[in-house]
Coordinates of N, CA and C and ligand atoms in Angstrom, one line a residue:
X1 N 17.1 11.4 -26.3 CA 17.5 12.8 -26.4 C 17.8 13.1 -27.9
X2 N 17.2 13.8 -28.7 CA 17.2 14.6 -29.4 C 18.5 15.3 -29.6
X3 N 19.6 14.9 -30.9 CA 20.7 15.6 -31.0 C 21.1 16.1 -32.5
X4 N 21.6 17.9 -32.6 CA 21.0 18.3 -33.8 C 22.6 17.9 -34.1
X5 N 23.1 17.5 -35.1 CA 24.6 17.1 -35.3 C 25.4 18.6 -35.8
X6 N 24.8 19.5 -36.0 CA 25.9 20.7 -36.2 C 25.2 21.9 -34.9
X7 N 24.7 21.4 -34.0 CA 24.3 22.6 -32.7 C 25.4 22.6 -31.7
X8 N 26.0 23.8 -31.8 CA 26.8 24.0 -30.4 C 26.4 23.7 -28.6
X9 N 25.4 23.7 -28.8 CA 25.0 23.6 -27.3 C 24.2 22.2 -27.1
X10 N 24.2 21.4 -28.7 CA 23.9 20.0 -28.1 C 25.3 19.5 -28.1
X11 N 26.1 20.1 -28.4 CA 28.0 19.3 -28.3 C 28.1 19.8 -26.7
X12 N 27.6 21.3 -26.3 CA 28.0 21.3 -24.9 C 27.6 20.5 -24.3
X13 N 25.8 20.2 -24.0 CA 25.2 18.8 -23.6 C 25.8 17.5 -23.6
X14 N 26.4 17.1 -24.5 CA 27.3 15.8 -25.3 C 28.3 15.7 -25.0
X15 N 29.2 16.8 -23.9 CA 30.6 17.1 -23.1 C 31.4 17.4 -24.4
X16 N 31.1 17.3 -25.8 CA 32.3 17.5 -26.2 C 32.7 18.8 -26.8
X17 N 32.1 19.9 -26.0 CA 32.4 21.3 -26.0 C 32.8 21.6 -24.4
X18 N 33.8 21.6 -23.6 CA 33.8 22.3 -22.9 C 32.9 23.4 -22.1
X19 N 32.1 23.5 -21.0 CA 31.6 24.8 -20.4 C 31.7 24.7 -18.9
X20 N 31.8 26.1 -18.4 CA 31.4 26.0 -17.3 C 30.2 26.0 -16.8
X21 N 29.8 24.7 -16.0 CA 28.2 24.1 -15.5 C 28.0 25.0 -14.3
X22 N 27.3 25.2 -13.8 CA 26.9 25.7 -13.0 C 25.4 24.9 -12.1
X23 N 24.8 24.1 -12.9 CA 23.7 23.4 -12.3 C 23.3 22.6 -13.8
X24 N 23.2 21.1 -13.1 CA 23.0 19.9 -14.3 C 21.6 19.4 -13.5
X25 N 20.6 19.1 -14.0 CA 19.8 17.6 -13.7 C 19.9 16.7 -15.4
X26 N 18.5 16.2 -15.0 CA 17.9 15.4 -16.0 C 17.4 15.8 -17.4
X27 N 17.2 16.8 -17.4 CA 16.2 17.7 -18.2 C 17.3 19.4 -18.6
X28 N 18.1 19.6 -17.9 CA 18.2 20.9 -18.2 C 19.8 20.9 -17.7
X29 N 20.5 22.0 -18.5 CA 22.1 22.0 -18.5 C 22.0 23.3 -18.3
X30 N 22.8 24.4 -17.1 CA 22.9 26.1 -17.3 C 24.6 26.0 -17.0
X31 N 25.0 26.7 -17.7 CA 26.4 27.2 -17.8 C 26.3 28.8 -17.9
X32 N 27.9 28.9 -17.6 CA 28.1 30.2 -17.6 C 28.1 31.0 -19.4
X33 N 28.1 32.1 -19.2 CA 27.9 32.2 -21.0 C 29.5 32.6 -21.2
X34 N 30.0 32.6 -22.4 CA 31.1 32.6 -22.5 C 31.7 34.2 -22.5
X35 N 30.8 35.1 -23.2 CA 31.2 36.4 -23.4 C 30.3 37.2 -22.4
X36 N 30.2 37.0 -21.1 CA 29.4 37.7 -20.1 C 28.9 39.2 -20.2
X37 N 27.2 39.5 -20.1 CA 27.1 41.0 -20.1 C 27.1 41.6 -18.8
X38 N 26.9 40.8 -17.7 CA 26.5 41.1 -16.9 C 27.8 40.6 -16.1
X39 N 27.4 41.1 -14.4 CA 28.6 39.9 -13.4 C 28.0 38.7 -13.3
X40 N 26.8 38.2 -13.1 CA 26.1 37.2 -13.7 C 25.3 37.1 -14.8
X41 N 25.6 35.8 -15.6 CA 25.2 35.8 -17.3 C 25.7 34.0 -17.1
X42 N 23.9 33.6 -17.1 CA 24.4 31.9 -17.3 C 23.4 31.8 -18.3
X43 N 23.2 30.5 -19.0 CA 22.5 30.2 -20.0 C 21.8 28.6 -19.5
X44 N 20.8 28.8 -19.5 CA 19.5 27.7 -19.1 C 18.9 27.2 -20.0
X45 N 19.6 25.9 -20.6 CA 19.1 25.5 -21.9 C 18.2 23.9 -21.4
X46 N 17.7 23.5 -22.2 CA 17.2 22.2 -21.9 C 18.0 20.8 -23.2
X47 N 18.3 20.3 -21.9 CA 18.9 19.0 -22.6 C 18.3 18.5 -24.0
X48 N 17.4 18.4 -24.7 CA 16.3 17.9 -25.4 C 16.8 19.2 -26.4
X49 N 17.1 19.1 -27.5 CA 16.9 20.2 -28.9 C 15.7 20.7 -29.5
X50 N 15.6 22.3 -28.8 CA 14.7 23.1 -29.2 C 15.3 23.9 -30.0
X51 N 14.4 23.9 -31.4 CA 15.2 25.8 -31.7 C 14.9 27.0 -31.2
X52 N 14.1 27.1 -30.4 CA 14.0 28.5 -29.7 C 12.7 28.0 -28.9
X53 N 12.2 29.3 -28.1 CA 11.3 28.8 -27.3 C 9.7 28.8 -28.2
X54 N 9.7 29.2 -29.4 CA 8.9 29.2 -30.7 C 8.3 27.2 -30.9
X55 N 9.0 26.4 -30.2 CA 9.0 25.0 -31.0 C 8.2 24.4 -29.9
X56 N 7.9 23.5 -30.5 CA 7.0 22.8 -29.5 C 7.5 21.7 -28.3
X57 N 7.4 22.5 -27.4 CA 7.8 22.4 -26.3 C 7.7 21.5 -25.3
X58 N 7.9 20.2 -24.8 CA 7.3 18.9 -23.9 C 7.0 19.7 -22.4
X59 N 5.6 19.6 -22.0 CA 5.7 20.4 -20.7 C 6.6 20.1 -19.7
X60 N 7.2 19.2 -19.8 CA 8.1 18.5 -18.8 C 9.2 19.6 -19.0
X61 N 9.8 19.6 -19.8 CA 10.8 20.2 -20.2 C 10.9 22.0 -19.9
X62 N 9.4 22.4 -20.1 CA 9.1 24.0 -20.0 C 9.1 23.9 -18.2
X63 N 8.7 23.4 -17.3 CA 8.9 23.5 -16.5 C 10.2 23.1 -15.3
X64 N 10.7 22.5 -16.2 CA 12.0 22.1 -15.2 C 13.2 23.2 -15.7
X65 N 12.8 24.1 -17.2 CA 13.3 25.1 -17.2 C 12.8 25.9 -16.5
X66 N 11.8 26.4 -16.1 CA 11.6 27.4 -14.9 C 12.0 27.0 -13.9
X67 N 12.2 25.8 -13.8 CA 13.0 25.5 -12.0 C 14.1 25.9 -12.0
X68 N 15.3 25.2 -12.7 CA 16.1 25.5 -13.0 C 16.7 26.9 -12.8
X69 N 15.8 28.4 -13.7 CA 16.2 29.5 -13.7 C 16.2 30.0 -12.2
X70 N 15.1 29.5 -11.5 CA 15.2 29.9 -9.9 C 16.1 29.6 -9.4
X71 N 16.9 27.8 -9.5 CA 17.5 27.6 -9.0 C 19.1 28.3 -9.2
X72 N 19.2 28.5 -9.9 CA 20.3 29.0 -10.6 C 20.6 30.5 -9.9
X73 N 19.0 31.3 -9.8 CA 19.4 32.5 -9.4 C 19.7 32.4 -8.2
X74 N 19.2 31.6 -7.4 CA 19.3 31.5 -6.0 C 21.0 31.0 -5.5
X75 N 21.5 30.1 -6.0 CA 22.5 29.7 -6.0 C 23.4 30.7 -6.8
X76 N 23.2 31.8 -7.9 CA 24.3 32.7 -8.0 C 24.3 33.9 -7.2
X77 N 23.1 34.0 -6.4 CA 23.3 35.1 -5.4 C 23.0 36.4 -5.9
X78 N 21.6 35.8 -7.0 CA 20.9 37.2 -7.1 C 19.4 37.3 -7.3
X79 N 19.4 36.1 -6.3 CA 17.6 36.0 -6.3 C 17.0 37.1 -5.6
X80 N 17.7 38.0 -4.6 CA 17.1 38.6 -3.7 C 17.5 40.0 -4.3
X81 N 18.6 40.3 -4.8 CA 18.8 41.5 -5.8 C 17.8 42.0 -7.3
X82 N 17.8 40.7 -7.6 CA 17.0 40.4 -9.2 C 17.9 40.2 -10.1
X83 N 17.1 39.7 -11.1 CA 17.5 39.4 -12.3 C 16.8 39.6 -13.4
X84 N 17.4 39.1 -14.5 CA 16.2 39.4 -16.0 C 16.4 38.1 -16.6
X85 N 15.8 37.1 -17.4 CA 15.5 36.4 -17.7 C 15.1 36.5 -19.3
X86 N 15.9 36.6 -20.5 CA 15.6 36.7 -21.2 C 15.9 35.5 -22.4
X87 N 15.5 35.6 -23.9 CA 14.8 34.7 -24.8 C 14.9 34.9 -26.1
X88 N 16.4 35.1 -26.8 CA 15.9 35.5 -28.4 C 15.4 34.2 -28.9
X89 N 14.3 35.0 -30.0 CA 13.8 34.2 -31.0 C 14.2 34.7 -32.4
X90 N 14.9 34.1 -33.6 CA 14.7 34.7 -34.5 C 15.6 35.9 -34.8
X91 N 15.9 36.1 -36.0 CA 16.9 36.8 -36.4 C 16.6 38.5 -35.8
X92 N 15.0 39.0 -35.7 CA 14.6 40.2 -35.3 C 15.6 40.5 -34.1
X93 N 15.4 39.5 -33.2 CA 16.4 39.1 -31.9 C 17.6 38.6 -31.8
X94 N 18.5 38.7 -33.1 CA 19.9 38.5 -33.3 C 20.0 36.8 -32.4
X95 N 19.2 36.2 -31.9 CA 19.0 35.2 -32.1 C 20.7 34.2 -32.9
X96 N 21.8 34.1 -32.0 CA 22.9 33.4 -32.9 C 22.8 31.6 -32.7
X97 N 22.3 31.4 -31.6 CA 22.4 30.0 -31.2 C 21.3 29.0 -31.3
X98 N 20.6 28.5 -32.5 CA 19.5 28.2 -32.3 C 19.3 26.7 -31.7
X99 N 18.9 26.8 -30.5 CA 19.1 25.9 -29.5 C 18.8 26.5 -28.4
X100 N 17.4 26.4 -28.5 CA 16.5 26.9 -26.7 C 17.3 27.4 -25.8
X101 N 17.5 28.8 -25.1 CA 18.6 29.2 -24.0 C 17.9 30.4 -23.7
X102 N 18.0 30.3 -22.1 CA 17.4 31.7 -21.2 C 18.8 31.7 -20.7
X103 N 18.9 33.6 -21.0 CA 20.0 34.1 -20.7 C 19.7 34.4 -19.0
X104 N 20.1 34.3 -17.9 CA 19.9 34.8 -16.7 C 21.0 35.7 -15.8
X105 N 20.9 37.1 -15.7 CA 21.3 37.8 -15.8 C 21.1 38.7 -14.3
X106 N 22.3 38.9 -13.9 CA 22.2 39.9 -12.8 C 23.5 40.3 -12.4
X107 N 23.1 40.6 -11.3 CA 24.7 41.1 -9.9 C 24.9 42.5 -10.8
X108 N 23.8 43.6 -11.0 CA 24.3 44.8 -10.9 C 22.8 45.7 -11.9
X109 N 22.8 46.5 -11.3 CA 21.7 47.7 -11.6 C 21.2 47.6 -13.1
X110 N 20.4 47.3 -13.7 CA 19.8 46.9 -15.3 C 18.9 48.6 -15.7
X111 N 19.5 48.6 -16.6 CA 18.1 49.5 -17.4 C 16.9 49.4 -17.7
X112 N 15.9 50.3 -17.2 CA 14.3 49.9 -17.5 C 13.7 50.4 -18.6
X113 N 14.4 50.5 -19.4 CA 13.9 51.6 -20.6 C 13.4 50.2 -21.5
X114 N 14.4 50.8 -22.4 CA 14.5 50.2 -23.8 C 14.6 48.4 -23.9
X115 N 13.6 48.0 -24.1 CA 13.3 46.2 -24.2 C 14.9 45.5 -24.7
X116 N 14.9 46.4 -25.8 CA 15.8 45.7 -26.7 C 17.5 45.6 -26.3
X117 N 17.6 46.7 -24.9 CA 19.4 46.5 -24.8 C 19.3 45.7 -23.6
X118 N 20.1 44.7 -23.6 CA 20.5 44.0 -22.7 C 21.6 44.3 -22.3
Ligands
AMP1 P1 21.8 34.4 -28.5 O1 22.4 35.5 -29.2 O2 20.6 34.7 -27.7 O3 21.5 33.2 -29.4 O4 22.8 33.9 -27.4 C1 23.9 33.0 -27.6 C2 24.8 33.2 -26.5 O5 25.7 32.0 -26.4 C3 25.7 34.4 -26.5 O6 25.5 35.2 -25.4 C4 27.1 33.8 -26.5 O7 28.0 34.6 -25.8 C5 26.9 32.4 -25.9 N1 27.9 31.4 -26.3 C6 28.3 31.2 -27.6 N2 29.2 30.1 -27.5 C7 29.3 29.7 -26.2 C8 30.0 28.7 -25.6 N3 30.9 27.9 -26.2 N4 29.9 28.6 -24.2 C9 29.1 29.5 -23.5 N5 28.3 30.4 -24.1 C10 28.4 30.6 -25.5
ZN2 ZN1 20.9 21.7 -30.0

């Protein structure tokens, strides 16, 4: 495993940050996010150090994150309401954590407008 020595979310991976987990395997860690936008707001990173979803990616790893996000929604109890699933890249994207993370987001009515407000 791939560990960047100053990434916050390879220390969460590494236990030695604190989070609340919410679903662990082999491949992929989702926790709750700390400053919630939503009533659900978890973050679905992959064990392995990416800097965003821009880097080159092990298909293993791209796919056990899409399991993951399913599983996750299903188990927070907003598969059947919806969710959004989103991805900064890059500073355009305020992008703070660079370390691969889908934000998964629900449990209450979203705006369809504007891409950019979450
Ligand atoms: P982004 O702006 O897309 O890079 O998202 C980074 C996210 O990480 C933000 O939503 C933060 O609230 C969240 N975050 C930062 N530190 C922690 C932490 N220690 N535990 C959980 N979530 C965090
Ligand atoms: Zn990392």
């Amino acid at each position: 495993m791939t560990r960047e020595d100053d990434c916050l979310f390879c220390k969460i991976v590494a236990g030695d940050i604190p989070s609340e987990i919410v679903y662990e395997d082999d491949r992929v860690l989702a926790f709750k996010d700390i400053s919630p936008m939503m009533p659900v707001h978890v973050l679905v990173i992959p064990k392995e150090h990416y800097s965003s979803i821009d880097a080159d990616i092990a298909p293993e790893d791209a796919s056990a994150l899409m399991e993951a996000v399913s599983k996750v929604a299903h188990d927070q109890g907003i598969a059947e309401s919806g969710y959004r699933v989103i991805t900064n890249v890059g500073d355009d994207a305020c992008q703070s954590v660079h370390h691969l993370h889908l934000h998964v987001l629900g449990g209450e009515k979203m705006n369809d407008g504007d891409p950019s407000v979450r």
